[in-house]
XYZ file of C-alpha atoms in Angstrom:
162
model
C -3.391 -5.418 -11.300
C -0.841 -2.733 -10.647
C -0.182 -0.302 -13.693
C 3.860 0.552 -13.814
C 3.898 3.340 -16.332
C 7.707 5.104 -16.981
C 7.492 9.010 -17.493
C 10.187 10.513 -19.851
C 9.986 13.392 -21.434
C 12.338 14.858 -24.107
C 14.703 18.029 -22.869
C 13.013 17.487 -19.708
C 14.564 16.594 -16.536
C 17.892 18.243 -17.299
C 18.140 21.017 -15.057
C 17.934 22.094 -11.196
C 14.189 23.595 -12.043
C 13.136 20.826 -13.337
C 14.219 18.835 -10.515
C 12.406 21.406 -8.309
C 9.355 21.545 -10.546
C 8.850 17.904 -10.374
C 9.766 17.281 -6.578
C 7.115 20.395 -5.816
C 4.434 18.644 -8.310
C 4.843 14.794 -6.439
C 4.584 16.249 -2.652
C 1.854 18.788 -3.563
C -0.573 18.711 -1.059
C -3.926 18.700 -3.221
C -2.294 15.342 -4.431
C -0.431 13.872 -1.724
C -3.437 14.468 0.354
C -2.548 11.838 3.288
C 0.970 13.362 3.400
C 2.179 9.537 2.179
C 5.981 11.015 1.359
C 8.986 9.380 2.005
C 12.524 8.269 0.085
C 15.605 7.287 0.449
C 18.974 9.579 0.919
C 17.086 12.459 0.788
C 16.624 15.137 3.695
C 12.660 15.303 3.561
C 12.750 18.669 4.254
C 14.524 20.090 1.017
C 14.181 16.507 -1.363
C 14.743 18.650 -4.596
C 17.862 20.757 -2.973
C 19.431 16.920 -1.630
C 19.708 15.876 -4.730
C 20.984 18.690 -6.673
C 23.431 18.530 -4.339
C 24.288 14.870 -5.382
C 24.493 15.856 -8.698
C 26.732 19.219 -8.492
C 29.477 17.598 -6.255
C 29.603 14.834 -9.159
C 29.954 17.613 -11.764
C 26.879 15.926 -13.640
C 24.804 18.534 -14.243
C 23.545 18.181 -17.789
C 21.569 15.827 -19.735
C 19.209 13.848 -18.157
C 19.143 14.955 -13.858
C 16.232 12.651 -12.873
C 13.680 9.533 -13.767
C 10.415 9.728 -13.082
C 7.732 6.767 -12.611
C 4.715 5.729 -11.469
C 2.571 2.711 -10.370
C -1.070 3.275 -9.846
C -3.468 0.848 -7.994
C -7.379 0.255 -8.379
C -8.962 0.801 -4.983
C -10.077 -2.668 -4.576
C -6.536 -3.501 -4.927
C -5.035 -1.613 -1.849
C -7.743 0.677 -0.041
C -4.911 1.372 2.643
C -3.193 4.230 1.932
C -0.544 2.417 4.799
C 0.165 -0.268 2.966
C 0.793 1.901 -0.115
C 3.336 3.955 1.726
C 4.989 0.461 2.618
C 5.426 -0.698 -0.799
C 6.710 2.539 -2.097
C 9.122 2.297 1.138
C 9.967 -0.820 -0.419
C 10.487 0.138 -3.801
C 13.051 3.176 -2.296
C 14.652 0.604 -0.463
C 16.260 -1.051 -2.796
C 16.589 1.725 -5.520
C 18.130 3.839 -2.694
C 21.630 2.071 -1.729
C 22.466 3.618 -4.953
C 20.319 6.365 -6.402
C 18.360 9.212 -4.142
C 14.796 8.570 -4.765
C 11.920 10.258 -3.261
C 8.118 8.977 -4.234
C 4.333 10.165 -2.571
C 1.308 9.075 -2.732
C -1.548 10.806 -5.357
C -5.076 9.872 -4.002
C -6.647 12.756 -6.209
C -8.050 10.214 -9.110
C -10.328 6.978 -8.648
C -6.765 5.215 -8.987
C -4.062 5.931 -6.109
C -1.017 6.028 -7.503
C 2.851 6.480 -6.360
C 5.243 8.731 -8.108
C 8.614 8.141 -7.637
C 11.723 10.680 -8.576
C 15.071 8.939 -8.577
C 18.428 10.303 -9.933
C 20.124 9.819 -12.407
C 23.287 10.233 -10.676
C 24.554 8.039 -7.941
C 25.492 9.173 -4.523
C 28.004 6.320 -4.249
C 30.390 7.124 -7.175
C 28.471 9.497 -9.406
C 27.857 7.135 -12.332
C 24.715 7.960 -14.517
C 21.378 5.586 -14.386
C 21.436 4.468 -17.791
C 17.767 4.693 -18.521
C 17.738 1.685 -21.439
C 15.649 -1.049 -22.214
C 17.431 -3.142 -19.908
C 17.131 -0.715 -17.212
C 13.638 -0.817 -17.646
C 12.935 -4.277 -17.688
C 14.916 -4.391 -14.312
C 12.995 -1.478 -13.080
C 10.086 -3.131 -14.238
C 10.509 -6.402 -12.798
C 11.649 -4.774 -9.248
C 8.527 -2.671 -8.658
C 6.684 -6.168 -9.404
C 8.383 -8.260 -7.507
C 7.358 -5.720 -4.888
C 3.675 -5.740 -5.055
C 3.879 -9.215 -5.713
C 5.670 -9.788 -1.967
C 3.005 -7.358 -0.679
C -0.077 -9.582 -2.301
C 1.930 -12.334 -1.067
C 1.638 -11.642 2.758
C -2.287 -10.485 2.071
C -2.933 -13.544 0.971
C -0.592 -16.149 3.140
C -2.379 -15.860 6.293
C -5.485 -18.213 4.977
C -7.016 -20.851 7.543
C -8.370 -23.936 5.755
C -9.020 -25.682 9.270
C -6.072 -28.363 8.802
């Protein structure tokens, strides 16, 4: 079973080093060792820069800048690393219409794991991401409904000879 686990640190997150700091930790390539990167309206080249840009033209550039999250797999869940990068595709799918997020993919531990980096500001209208219980929950229940689809299609294609 999948492990969603939220990352929030106090006074972190609240400035364009931070933003950096994390961005260059996720994509590092001692960690990200397949090069499993990708997001959502971000230019791939400069993730950390895109959204500090976001977040300057919005003239929201205190408190919180960022969230930070991550699901880790056992191996006998998804060896893969493909199918990984699919559901964390997935998952910046439909975070993206309204947030920038970026995620990769950690194979450095026994458990792969995805790290995703979304902000807190939207690139639609500039409204914060809340962060609150009931943003959780809906985070939550998103990134399972996810892996759930993703088991889903593993499993469908079964042959019981009818």
């Amino acid at each position: 079973m999948a492990i969603f686990k939220k990352v929030s640190k106090s006074g972190k997150y609240q400035d364009d080093l931070a933003i950096h700091n994390l961005i260059t930790y996720i994509t590092r390539p001692d960690r990200a060792k397949s090069r499993m990167i990708g997001g959502i309206g971000v230019n791939p080249n400069c993730i950390a820069d895109s959204m500090v840009q976001i977040s300057n033209a919005f003239n929201k550039n205190s408190r919180i800048r960022l969230h930070h999250f991550i699901v880790s797999f056992t191996r006998w869940e998804y060896a893969d690393p493909g199918i990984l990068y699919c559901i964390g595709m997935e998952i910046s799918r439909r975070i993206g219409p309204e947030f920038q997020i970026a995620f990769a993919l950690h194979e450095d531990t026994d458990y792969p794991h995805l790290h995703f980096v979304f902000n807190a500001v939207s690139h639609i209208d500039g409204h914060r991401y809340r962060g609150g219980k009931r943003e959780y929950t809906e985070l939550y229940h998103l990134v399972r409904g996810v892996i759930r689809g993703f088991l889903i299609k593993e499993l469908l294609p079964v042959d019981y000879g009818q």
